Coordinates of C-alpha atoms (C1' of nucleotides) in Angstrom, one line a residue:
Chain A
M1 CA -64.8 -5.4 -14.9
S2 CA -65.9 -2.8 -17.3
W3 CA -64.1 -3.2 -20.7
R4 CA -64.2 -0.3 -23.0
K5 CA -65.8 -2.4 -25.5
E6 CA -67.6 -5.8 -25.7
Q7 CA -64.5 -7.9 -24.8
G8 CA -66.0 -11.3 -25.3
R9 CA -63.0 -13.5 -26.4
A10 CA -60.7 -13.8 -29.3
E11 CA -62.0 -10.6 -31.0
R12 CA -60.0 -7.9 -30.0
G13 CA -58.3 -5.7 -32.4
Y14 CA -54.8 -4.0 -32.5
H15 CA -55.6 -2.5 -29.5
H16 CA -56.4 -4.5 -26.2
G17 CA -58.1 -1.8 -24.6
N18 CA -57.2 -2.4 -20.9
L19 CA -53.7 -4.2 -21.1
K20 CA -52.2 -2.5 -17.6
E21 CA -55.3 -3.6 -15.8
A22 CA -55.2 -7.1 -17.6
L23 CA -51.3 -7.4 -16.7
L24 CA -51.9 -6.6 -13.3
Q25 CA -54.7 -9.0 -12.8
A26 CA -52.5 -11.8 -14.9
A27 CA -49.4 -11.0 -12.5
L28 CA -51.6 -11.4 -9.4
G29 CA -52.5 -15.0 -10.4
L30 CA -49.1 -15.9 -11.5
I31 CA -47.9 -14.5 -8.2
A32 CA -50.2 -16.4 -6.2
E33 CA -49.4 -19.4 -8.1
K34 CA -45.8 -19.5 -8.2
G35 CA -44.5 -16.9 -5.9
A36 CA -43.2 -13.7 -7.0
A37 CA -39.8 -15.0 -7.8
G38 CA -41.2 -17.4 -10.1
F39 CA -43.7 -14.9 -12.1
T40 CA -42.5 -13.6 -15.4
F41 CA -43.2 -10.7 -17.5
A42 CA -43.7 -12.8 -20.6
D43 CA -46.2 -15.3 -18.9
A44 CA -48.3 -12.1 -18.0
A45 CA -48.0 -10.8 -21.6
R46 CA -48.9 -14.0 -23.1
M47 CA -51.9 -14.5 -20.5
A48 CA -53.2 -11.2 -21.7
G49 CA -53.0 -12.4 -25.2
V50 CA -50.3 -9.8 -26.4
S51 CA -46.8 -9.8 -27.4
A52 CA -43.8 -10.2 -25.0
A53 CA -42.8 -6.5 -25.6
A54 CA -46.3 -4.9 -25.2
P55 CA -46.2 -4.6 -21.4
Y56 CA -43.2 -2.0 -21.7
R57 CA -45.7 0.2 -22.9
H58 CA -47.4 0.5 -19.6
F59 CA -44.5 -0.2 -17.3
R60 CA -41.0 0.5 -17.4
D61 CA -39.7 -3.3 -16.5
R62 CA -40.8 -6.0 -14.5
D63 CA -40.0 -4.8 -11.1
E64 CA -42.2 -1.5 -11.8
L65 CA -45.1 -4.0 -12.5
L66 CA -44.3 -5.8 -9.2
S67 CA -44.0 -2.6 -7.2
S68 CA -47.6 -1.6 -8.9
I69 CA -49.2 -4.6 -7.3
A70 CA -47.1 -4.2 -3.9
Q71 CA -48.6 -0.8 -3.8
R72 CA -51.9 -1.9 -4.6
G73 CA -51.7 -4.8 -2.0
F74 CA -50.8 -1.9 0.9
E75 CA -54.0 -0.2 0.0
Q76 CA -56.3 -3.3 0.5
F77 CA -54.3 -4.1 3.2
E78 CA -54.8 -0.6 5.1
S79 CA -58.5 -0.7 4.1
R80 CA -58.9 -4.3 5.7
L81 CA -56.9 -3.3 8.8
T82 CA -59.0 -0.4 9.1
A83 CA -62.2 -2.1 8.9
A84 CA -61.0 -4.7 11.3
W85 CA -59.9 -2.0 14.0
D86 CA -63.4 -0.6 13.6
D87 CA -62.3 2.5 15.7
G88 CA -61.6 0.2 18.6
R89 CA -65.1 -1.1 19.1
P90 CA -66.2 -2.7 21.2
D91 CA -63.3 -2.2 23.6
T92 CA -59.9 -1.3 22.7
V93 CA -58.4 -4.8 23.1
T94 CA -60.8 -7.0 21.4
A95 CA -60.4 -4.6 18.3
F96 CA -56.6 -4.8 18.7
E97 CA -56.9 -8.7 18.3
R98 CA -59.2 -8.3 15.4
V99 CA -56.8 -6.4 13.7
G100 CA -53.9 -9.1 14.7
R101 CA -56.2 -11.9 13.1
A102 CA -57.0 -9.5 9.7
Y103 CA -53.4 -9.2 9.2
L104 CA -53.0 -13.0 9.4
A105 CA -56.1 -13.3 7.4
F106 CA -54.9 -10.9 4.5
A107 CA -51.7 -13.0 4.6
R108 CA -53.6 -16.1 3.9
E109 CA -56.4 -14.8 1.6
E110 CA -54.3 -12.7 -0.5
P111 CA -51.0 -14.4 -0.8
A112 CA -50.1 -12.9 -4.2
F113 CA -50.1 -9.4 -2.7
Y114 CA -48.5 -10.6 0.6
N115 CA -45.7 -11.8 -1.4
A116 CA -45.2 -9.0 -3.6
M117 CA -45.1 -6.4 -0.2
F118 CA -42.9 -8.5 1.9
E119 CA -41.1 -11.4 0.2
S120 CA -40.5 -10.3 -3.1
G121 CA -37.2 -8.5 -2.2
L122 CA -38.2 -5.3 -3.8
P123 CA -36.5 -2.4 -2.1
V124 CA -39.2 -0.5 0.4
D125 CA -38.1 2.7 -1.0
A126 CA -38.1 1.8 -4.8
N127 CA -41.1 3.9 -5.4
A128 CA -42.3 7.2 -3.2
A129 CA -46.0 5.9 -3.8
L130 CA -45.2 2.4 -2.6
Q131 CA -43.5 3.7 0.6
A132 CA -46.4 6.1 1.2
A133 CA -48.9 3.1 0.7
S134 CA -47.0 1.0 3.2
E135 CA -46.8 3.7 5.8
R136 CA -50.3 4.3 5.3
A137 CA -51.1 1.0 6.3
F138 CA -48.5 0.7 8.9
N139 CA -50.4 3.7 10.7
V140 CA -53.3 1.9 11.2
I141 CA -51.5 -0.5 13.7
R142 CA -49.9 2.5 15.0
A143 CA -53.0 4.4 15.5
A144 CA -54.4 1.8 17.2
A145 CA -51.4 1.1 19.4
E146 CA -51.7 4.7 20.3
R147 CA -55.3 4.2 21.4
L148 CA -54.1 0.8 23.4
A149 CA -51.1 2.9 24.8
A150 CA -53.3 5.5 26.3
L151 CA -55.5 2.8 28.2
A152 CA -52.1 1.6 30.0
P153 CA -52.5 1.3 33.8
P154 CA -52.2 4.9 34.9
D155 CA -49.5 4.3 37.5
T156 CA -47.4 2.6 35.0
P157 CA -45.0 4.5 32.5
R158 CA -46.9 4.4 29.4
P159 CA -45.2 2.4 26.8
P160 CA -44.5 4.2 23.7
A161 CA -47.0 3.6 21.1
M162 CA -44.6 3.4 18.1
M163 CA -42.7 0.6 20.0
M164 CA -46.1 -1.4 20.6
A165 CA -46.8 -0.9 17.0
L166 CA -43.8 -2.4 15.8
H167 CA -43.8 -5.4 18.2
I168 CA -47.5 -6.2 17.1
W169 CA -46.5 -5.7 13.5
S170 CA -43.1 -8.0 13.9
M171 CA -45.2 -10.5 15.5
A172 CA -47.8 -10.7 13.0
H173 CA -45.4 -10.8 10.2
G174 CA -43.3 -13.4 11.8
V175 CA -46.2 -15.7 12.4
A176 CA -47.3 -15.1 8.8
S177 CA -44.1 -15.5 6.9
L178 CA -43.0 -18.7 9.2
F179 CA -46.7 -20.5 9.5
S180 CA -48.9 -19.1 7.6
R181 CA -48.1 -18.9 4.0
G182 CA -47.3 -21.3 1.1
D183 CA -44.5 -23.5 1.8
A184 CA -44.2 -22.6 5.2
A185 CA -47.6 -23.8 6.2
R186 CA -46.2 -27.0 5.6
R187 CA -44.5 -26.6 9.3
K188 CA -46.4 -29.0 11.4
L189 CA -47.8 -27.1 14.7
P190 CA -49.5 -27.9 17.8
M191 CA -51.9 -25.0 17.2
S192 CA -53.3 -22.7 14.3
P193 CA -51.4 -19.5 13.4
D194 CA -54.3 -17.3 14.4
E195 CA -54.5 -19.3 17.8
L196 CA -50.6 -18.7 18.0
L197 CA -50.5 -15.0 17.2
E198 CA -53.7 -14.3 19.3
A199 CA -51.8 -16.1 22.5
E200 CA -49.0 -14.1 21.6
L201 CA -50.8 -11.0 21.2
L202 CA -52.5 -11.7 25.0
I203 CA -49.3 -12.6 26.7
Y204 CA -47.8 -9.4 25.1
L205 CA -50.7 -7.1 26.4
R206 CA -50.4 -8.6 29.6
G207 CA -47.1 -8.0 29.7
L208 CA -47.8 -4.3 29.4
G209 CA -50.4 -4.5 32.2
F210 CA -53.4 -4.6 30.3
P211 CA -56.4 -6.9 31.2
T212 CA -57.0 -9.1 29.2
D213 CA -59.8 -11.2 30.0
R214 CA -62.2 -9.5 27.3
R215 CA -65.3 -7.9 27.6
P216 CA -64.5 -5.9 30.9
Q217 CA -67.1 -3.4 29.5
A218 CA -70.2 -3.6 27.7
K219 CA -71.2 -0.9 25.3
S220 CA -69.9 2.5 26.1
A221 CA -68.1 4.6 24.0
E222 CA -64.8 4.3 25.8
P223 CA -64.1 8.2 26.1
P224 CA -60.4 9.0 25.5
P225 CA -59.0 10.0 28.8
V226 CA -59.4 7.3 31.2
P227 CA -61.8 4.7 29.6
P228 CA -63.3 2.1 31.9
E229 CA -60.6 -0.4 30.6
A230 CA -58.0 1.0 32.4
S231 CA -59.7 1.1 35.7
S232 CA -58.7 -2.2 36.6
G233 CA -56.0 -0.8 38.7
S234 CA -52.6 -2.2 39.3
G235 CA -51.4 -3.2 36.2
V236 CA -51.7 -6.7 36.7
P237 CA -54.1 -9.1 35.7
P238 CA -57.1 -9.2 37.7
G239 CA -57.7 -12.2 40.1
G240 CA -54.1 -13.1 41.1
A241 CA -53.1 -15.9 38.8
P242 CA -54.2 -15.0 35.5
A243 CA -55.5 -17.6 33.4
G244 CA -53.5 -18.4 30.9
P245 CA -54.7 -17.2 26.9
W246 CA -53.6 -20.8 26.0
G247 CA -54.8 -24.1 27.2
K248 CA -58.8 -23.6 27.9
P249 CA -60.1 -25.0 24.1
K250 CA -61.6 -22.2 22.6
Chain B
M1 CA -9.2 -22.2 3.4
S2 CA -7.3 -25.6 2.4
W3 CA -7.1 -26.5 -1.1
R4 CA -5.7 -29.7 -2.0
K5 CA -2.8 -28.3 -4.0
E6 CA -1.4 -24.8 -4.2
Q7 CA -4.3 -23.0 -5.9
G8 CA -2.4 -19.6 -6.1
R9 CA -3.9 -18.0 -9.2
A10 CA -4.8 -19.0 -13.0
E11 CA -2.8 -21.9 -12.8
R12 CA -5.2 -24.7 -12.5
G13 CA -5.5 -27.7 -14.8
Y14 CA -8.3 -29.4 -16.2
H15 CA -9.9 -30.3 -12.8
H16 CA -10.3 -27.5 -10.2
G17 CA -10.1 -29.7 -7.2
N18 CA -12.6 -28.1 -4.9
L19 CA -15.4 -26.9 -7.1
K20 CA -18.0 -27.8 -4.7
E21 CA -16.9 -26.0 -2.0
A22 CA -15.9 -23.0 -4.3
L23 CA -19.5 -23.3 -5.6
L24 CA -20.8 -22.9 -2.0
Q25 CA -18.5 -20.2 -1.1
A26 CA -19.5 -18.3 -4.7
A27 CA -22.7 -18.6 -4.1
L28 CA -22.7 -17.4 -0.3
G29 CA -21.0 -14.1 -1.4
L30 CA -23.5 -13.5 -4.4
I31 CA -26.5 -14.1 -2.3
A32 CA -25.0 -11.7 0.4
E33 CA -24.8 -9.0 -2.4
K34 CA -27.9 -9.8 -4.3
G35 CA -30.1 -12.0 -2.8
A36 CA -31.1 -15.4 -3.4
A37 CA -33.5 -14.4 -6.0
G38 CA -30.7 -12.5 -7.8
F39 CA -28.0 -14.9 -7.5
T40 CA -27.6 -17.1 -10.7
F41 CA -25.8 -20.4 -11.3
A42 CA -23.8 -19.1 -14.2
D43 CA -22.2 -16.1 -12.4
A44 CA -21.1 -18.8 -9.2
A45 CA -19.5 -20.9 -11.9
R46 CA -17.8 -18.2 -13.4
M47 CA -16.7 -16.8 -10.2
A48 CA -14.8 -20.3 -9.8
G49 CA -13.6 -20.0 -13.0
V50 CA -15.3 -22.8 -14.7
S51 CA -17.5 -23.3 -17.4
A52 CA -21.5 -22.9 -17.1
A53 CA -22.0 -26.6 -17.1
A54 CA -19.5 -27.7 -14.6
P55 CA -21.8 -27.0 -11.6
Y56 CA -24.1 -29.8 -12.5
R57 CA -21.5 -32.4 -11.6
H58 CA -22.0 -31.4 -8.0
F59 CA -25.6 -30.1 -7.8
R60 CA -28.5 -31.4 -9.5
D61 CA -29.9 -27.9 -10.3
R62 CA -29.7 -24.3 -9.0
D63 CA -32.0 -25.1 -6.0
E64 CA -30.0 -28.0 -4.5
L65 CA -26.9 -25.7 -4.4
L66 CA -29.4 -23.3 -2.4
S67 CA -30.8 -26.1 -0.1
S68 CA -27.2 -26.9 0.6
I69 CA -26.8 -23.4 1.7
A70 CA -29.7 -23.3 3.5
Q71 CA -28.9 -26.5 5.6
R72 CA -25.2 -25.4 6.2
G73 CA -26.7 -22.0 7.5
F74 CA -29.2 -24.1 10.0
E75 CA -26.2 -25.8 11.4
Q76 CA -24.2 -22.5 12.0
F77 CA -27.6 -21.1 13.2
E78 CA -27.8 -24.0 15.8
S79 CA -24.5 -23.7 16.9
R80 CA -24.5 -19.9 17.4
L81 CA -28.1 -20.2 19.2
T82 CA -26.8 -23.0 21.4
A83 CA -23.5 -20.9 22.4
A84 CA -25.6 -18.2 23.3
W85 CA -28.2 -20.0 25.1
D86 CA -25.0 -21.5 27.0
D87 CA -27.2 -24.2 29.1
G88 CA -29.1 -21.1 30.5
R89 CA -26.2 -19.6 32.6
P90 CA -26.4 -17.0 34.6
D91 CA -29.8 -17.2 34.7
T92 CA -32.5 -18.4 32.3
V93 CA -34.3 -15.1 31.8
T94 CA -30.7 -13.7 30.5
A95 CA -29.8 -16.4 28.8
F96 CA -33.0 -16.5 26.9
E97 CA -32.3 -12.8 25.9
R98 CA -29.1 -13.4 24.6
V99 CA -30.5 -16.3 22.2
G100 CA -32.7 -13.4 21.0
R101 CA -30.1 -11.4 20.2
A102 CA -27.8 -13.7 18.8
Y103 CA -30.9 -14.9 16.4
L104 CA -30.8 -11.2 15.1
A105 CA -27.0 -10.9 15.2
F106 CA -27.2 -14.2 13.1
A107 CA -29.7 -12.4 10.4
R108 CA -27.3 -9.6 10.5
E109 CA -24.0 -10.9 10.3
E110 CA -24.9 -13.7 7.8
P111 CA -27.5 -12.5 5.6
A112 CA -26.6 -14.9 2.9
F113 CA -27.4 -17.6 5.2
Y114 CA -30.5 -16.1 6.6
N115 CA -31.8 -15.5 3.3
A116 CA -31.3 -18.8 1.9
M117 CA -32.9 -20.5 5.0
F118 CA -35.9 -18.2 5.1
E119 CA -36.2 -15.9 2.2
S120 CA -35.3 -17.9 -0.7
G121 CA -38.7 -19.5 -1.2
L122 CA -37.6 -22.9 -1.2
P123 CA -39.5 -25.3 0.5
V124 CA -39.1 -26.3 3.6
D125 CA -39.6 -29.9 3.0
A126 CA -37.4 -29.9 -0.3
N127 CA -34.6 -31.9 1.2
A128 CA -34.7 -34.3 4.2
A129 CA -31.5 -33.2 5.8
L130 CA -32.5 -29.5 5.3
Q131 CA -35.8 -30.4 7.4
A132 CA -33.7 -32.1 10.0
A133 CA -31.1 -29.1 10.3
S134 CA -34.0 -26.8 10.4
E135 CA -35.6 -28.7 13.1
R136 CA -32.4 -29.1 15.0
A137 CA -31.9 -25.3 15.0
F138 CA -35.5 -24.7 16.1
N139 CA -34.9 -27.3 19.2
V140 CA -32.5 -25.3 20.4
I141 CA -35.0 -22.4 20.9
R142 CA -37.5 -25.0 22.0
A143 CA -34.9 -26.4 24.7
A144 CA -34.6 -22.9 26.2
A145 CA -38.1 -22.4 26.4
E146 CA -38.7 -25.7 28.1
R147 CA -36.5 -24.6 30.8
L148 CA -38.0 -21.0 31.1
A149 CA -41.4 -23.0 31.0
A150 CA -40.6 -24.7 34.1
L151 CA -39.7 -21.6 36.2
A152 CA -43.2 -20.4 35.7
P153 CA -44.6 -19.0 38.9
P154 CA -45.9 -22.3 40.6
D155 CA -49.6 -20.7 41.3
T156 CA -50.2 -20.4 37.4
P157 CA -50.9 -22.7 34.7
R158 CA -47.7 -23.6 32.9
P159 CA -47.3 -22.2 29.6
P160 CA -46.8 -24.8 27.1
A161 CA -43.0 -24.7 26.1
M162 CA -43.9 -25.4 22.4
M163 CA -45.9 -22.3 22.2
M164 CA -43.3 -20.2 23.8
A165 CA -40.9 -21.2 21.5
L166 CA -42.7 -20.6 18.4
H167 CA -43.8 -17.3 19.7
I168 CA -40.4 -16.4 20.3
W169 CA -39.1 -17.3 16.9
S170 CA -41.9 -15.3 15.4
M171 CA -40.7 -12.6 17.4
A172 CA -37.2 -12.7 16.3
H173 CA -38.2 -13.8 12.9
G174 CA -40.3 -11.0 12.5
V175 CA -38.0 -8.3 13.6
A176 CA -35.4 -9.6 11.5
S177 CA -37.3 -10.0 8.6
L178 CA -38.8 -6.2 8.8
F179 CA -36.0 -4.3 10.2
S180 CA -32.6 -6.1 10.0
R181 CA -31.9 -6.9 6.8
G182 CA -31.0 -5.5 3.5
D183 CA -33.7 -3.7 2.1
A184 CA -36.0 -3.7 5.3
A185 CA -33.2 -2.3 7.3
R186 CA -33.9 1.0 5.3
R187 CA -37.4 1.5 7.3
K188 CA -36.5 4.0 9.8
L189 CA -37.1 3.2 13.4
P190 CA -37.1 5.0 16.7
M191 CA -34.8 2.4 18.1
S192 CA -32.3 -0.3 17.0
P193 CA -33.8 -4.0 16.0
D194 CA -31.9 -5.1 18.9
E195 CA -33.5 -3.0 21.5
L196 CA -36.9 -3.5 19.5
L197 CA -36.5 -7.2 20.1
E198 CA -35.2 -7.1 23.4
A199 CA -38.3 -5.0 24.9
E200 CA -40.5 -7.0 22.8
L201 CA -39.0 -10.4 24.6
L202 CA -39.2 -8.6 28.2
I203 CA -42.8 -7.8 27.7
Y204 CA -43.9 -11.3 26.6
L205 CA -42.1 -12.7 29.4
R206 CA -43.8 -10.3 31.7
G207 CA -46.9 -11.2 30.7
L208 CA -46.3 -15.0 31.1
G209 CA -45.6 -13.8 34.7
F210 CA -41.8 -13.8 34.5
P211 CA -39.7 -11.4 36.6
T212 CA -37.8 -9.6 34.2
D213 CA -35.7 -7.3 36.4
R214 CA -32.8 -9.3 35.8
R215 CA -30.2 -10.8 38.3
P216 CA -32.5 -12.2 40.5
Q217 CA -30.0 -14.6 41.4
A218 CA -26.0 -14.7 41.4
K219 CA -24.5 -17.7 40.5
S220 CA -26.3 -20.7 41.9
A221 CA -26.5 -23.7 39.4
E222 CA -30.7 -23.1 39.2
P223 CA -31.5 -26.9 39.8
P224 CA -34.3 -28.3 37.6
P225 CA -37.1 -28.5 40.2
V226 CA -38.4 -25.1 41.2
P227 CA -35.2 -22.4 41.1
P228 CA -34.7 -19.4 42.6
E229 CA -35.8 -17.3 39.7
A230 CA -39.6 -18.5 40.3
S231 CA -39.7 -17.8 44.0
S232 CA -40.6 -14.4 43.4
G233 CA -44.2 -15.3 43.7
S234 CA -47.4 -14.2 42.3
G235 CA -46.3 -14.3 38.9
V236 CA -46.5 -10.7 38.8
P237 CA -43.6 -8.2 38.4
P238 CA -42.5 -7.2 41.8
G239 CA -43.1 -3.7 43.1
G240 CA -46.6 -3.1 42.1
A241 CA -45.9 -1.0 39.0
P242 CA -43.4 -2.6 37.0
A243 CA -40.7 -0.2 35.6
G244 CA -40.9 -0.5 31.6
P245 CA -38.2 -2.7 29.5
W246 CA -38.4 0.6 27.4
G247 CA -37.3 4.1 28.0
K248 CA -34.6 3.8 30.5
P249 CA -31.9 4.4 28.3
K250 CA -29.2 1.6 28.1
Chain C
dC1 C1' 5.0 -48.0 -16.2
dA2 C1' 0.8 -49.2 -19.3
dG3 C1' -3.6 -49.0 -19.6
dC4 C1' -8.1 -48.6 -18.0
dT5 C1' -12.2 -46.3 -15.9
dC6 C1' -14.8 -42.8 -14.1
dA7 C1' -15.3 -38.5 -11.9
dT8 C1' -15.0 -33.9 -13.3
dG9 C1' -14.8 -30.4 -16.7
dT10 C1' -15.5 -28.3 -21.7
dG11 C1' -18.5 -26.5 -25.8
dA12 C1' -22.3 -26.6 -28.2
dA13 C1' -26.9 -26.2 -28.5
dC14 C1' -32.1 -25.7 -26.9
dG15 C1' -35.6 -22.9 -25.0
dA16 C1' -37.3 -19.4 -21.9
dC17 C1' -37.0 -14.8 -20.2
dC18 C1' -35.9 -9.6 -20.3
dT19 C1' -35.4 -5.9 -22.6
dT20 C1' -34.6 -2.6 -26.6
dT21 C1' -35.4 -1.0 -31.6
dA22 C1' -37.7 0.1 -35.7
dC23 C1' -41.7 -0.5 -37.5
dA24 C1' -47.1 -1.1 -37.9
dT25 C1' -51.9 0.0 -36.5
dG26 C1' -55.8 2.3 -35.6
dA27 C1' -58.5 6.0 -32.0
dG28 C1' -59.2 10.5 -31.4
dC29 C1' -59.3 15.1 -33.2
dC30 C1' -58.7 18.9 -36.7
Chain D
dG1 C1' -59.7 12.8 -44.9
dG2 C1' -55.6 12.9 -42.9
dC3 C1' -52.4 13.8 -38.5
dT4 C1' -50.4 12.2 -34.5
dC5 C1' -49.5 9.8 -30.8
dA6 C1' -50.5 6.2 -27.8
dT7 C1' -50.5 1.2 -28.1
dG8 C1' -49.2 -3.0 -30.2
dT9 C1' -45.8 -6.2 -33.3
dA10 C1' -41.7 -8.3 -34.7
dA11 C1' -37.0 -9.3 -34.8
dA12 C1' -32.8 -9.3 -32.3
dG13 C1' -29.4 -9.5 -28.5
dG14 C1' -27.8 -10.7 -23.8
dT15 C1' -28.2 -13.7 -20.0
dC16 C1' -30.0 -17.8 -17.6
dG17 C1' -30.8 -23.0 -16.6
dT18 C1' -30.1 -27.2 -18.4
dT19 C1' -28.7 -31.2 -21.3
dC20 C1' -25.6 -33.7 -23.9
dA21 C1' -21.6 -35.8 -26.4
dC22 C1' -16.9 -35.4 -26.0
dA23 C1' -12.2 -34.1 -23.9
dT24 C1' -9.3 -34.8 -19.9
dG25 C1' -6.4 -36.7 -16.2
dA26 C1' -6.1 -38.7 -11.1
dG27 C1' -6.0 -42.9 -9.3
dC28 C1' -6.3 -47.6 -9.4
dT29 C1' -4.9 -52.1 -11.4
dG30 C1' -1.7 -55.3 -13.3

DNA sequence: CAGCTCATGTGAACGACCTTTACATGAGCC
DNA sequence: GGCTCATGTAAAGGTCGTTCACATGAGCTG
């Protein structure tokens, strides 16, 4: 944190110097504790050591602060998804699952952001910048789905990538929202949310005809046209009866 | 609505006669309009024509009203899912998809209930009765999954029914929450939420080895052990390359 | 029917919050 | 030094949630 001046403790003149950022941080902490609903503008001001009216110099109202946080959240979300995707290395399916886990990890590790982004009830189109950030994040999933779709068994009608992306998103959000966060995490499960999502994804991908036995290839750069992954043929998991993505303890 | 006495309009003595129910109805309407977050205890009282303190005679606090609504919601939810499942008629897969659509329909047609149940942020275990109602509703999905699991291709390891149920739940909730309700419905999609979920479910089921071409049987009562559905063999969609559950315009 | 009792509703009050308005301060610039 | 404007403050109005003392009247008891 680089404050403009030394900002040790109580010594701080009439002007704060970094209120906007301080408010965002304070709000983030509060939301993480008590949820977007419980977070209060006045509390954030108090935590930043200013009067209750001060925040209005930086945000039109409470909602604007919230949507700023949501926007920032989508940006971080995008970058984490992008990192997880790693341009499809080492192979598309593996990378795809990594994206799924990254989704859950984000929901778990950044509850405040996730809350602001998806559970605060603020309209998706509240803010153009917010909507754009949200779309950029989704586009990571979408681009990954695009690559995956291109690998679909060739003698099969290609699944629309957009649809796949929406499916993946809904699975990840469903698991995160129902089982992986805050109060919802208290639902007792026979398996962890990560395992649950991983199995769900694998079954789904198998339903599309993708081989999901992992590591079908070693290190090839996977050229766009008809990469090795898709070469297993009939759109059917190899080996007749597939071994389920469940059961066999990892 | 059956009031105890004629309750035409302004004529109403010191005692309301049906406040508890009136408050629940008012809250339901308010939540449908403005979300659980926006709903206010005072508003409900006003709408029922009583003072702001009156509700406290019937609900410990605002949260208790909310959880009453959520509980009632789970009960209606359960009954709608049960009706949709219709004990697996005419065939398990068809009935299963009908449950999925019923899930979405409930989310769409009863936004207030759905909001209170899943998006109000009230802890799942706030109330024992609430938790029980929630579990009863989930058990409908679970029981259906149980039946479905029993139909899994015999030469395949059976998927755990519990896991399937959780998967289905997460898909349905994910789609409902992201695309099918309130503000979220404003996200533009290439297809309707219902179609999206239906395709997702079909792909998932196919991933488990279920034949998803529909109407594999006509009217048989489908005896528990190894019903006709499961007889198609190898856990692979018949016909080599499967026709996708997308595309072909319905 | 008189009278009692207790569930149910009222009004006033408290503290917290959101938000606006008029005013104060001081940082940066001429 | 003096101006100006962004940034902060204090005060005030409106709404909420919640509590408390008090009012009302429905239904029982005799």
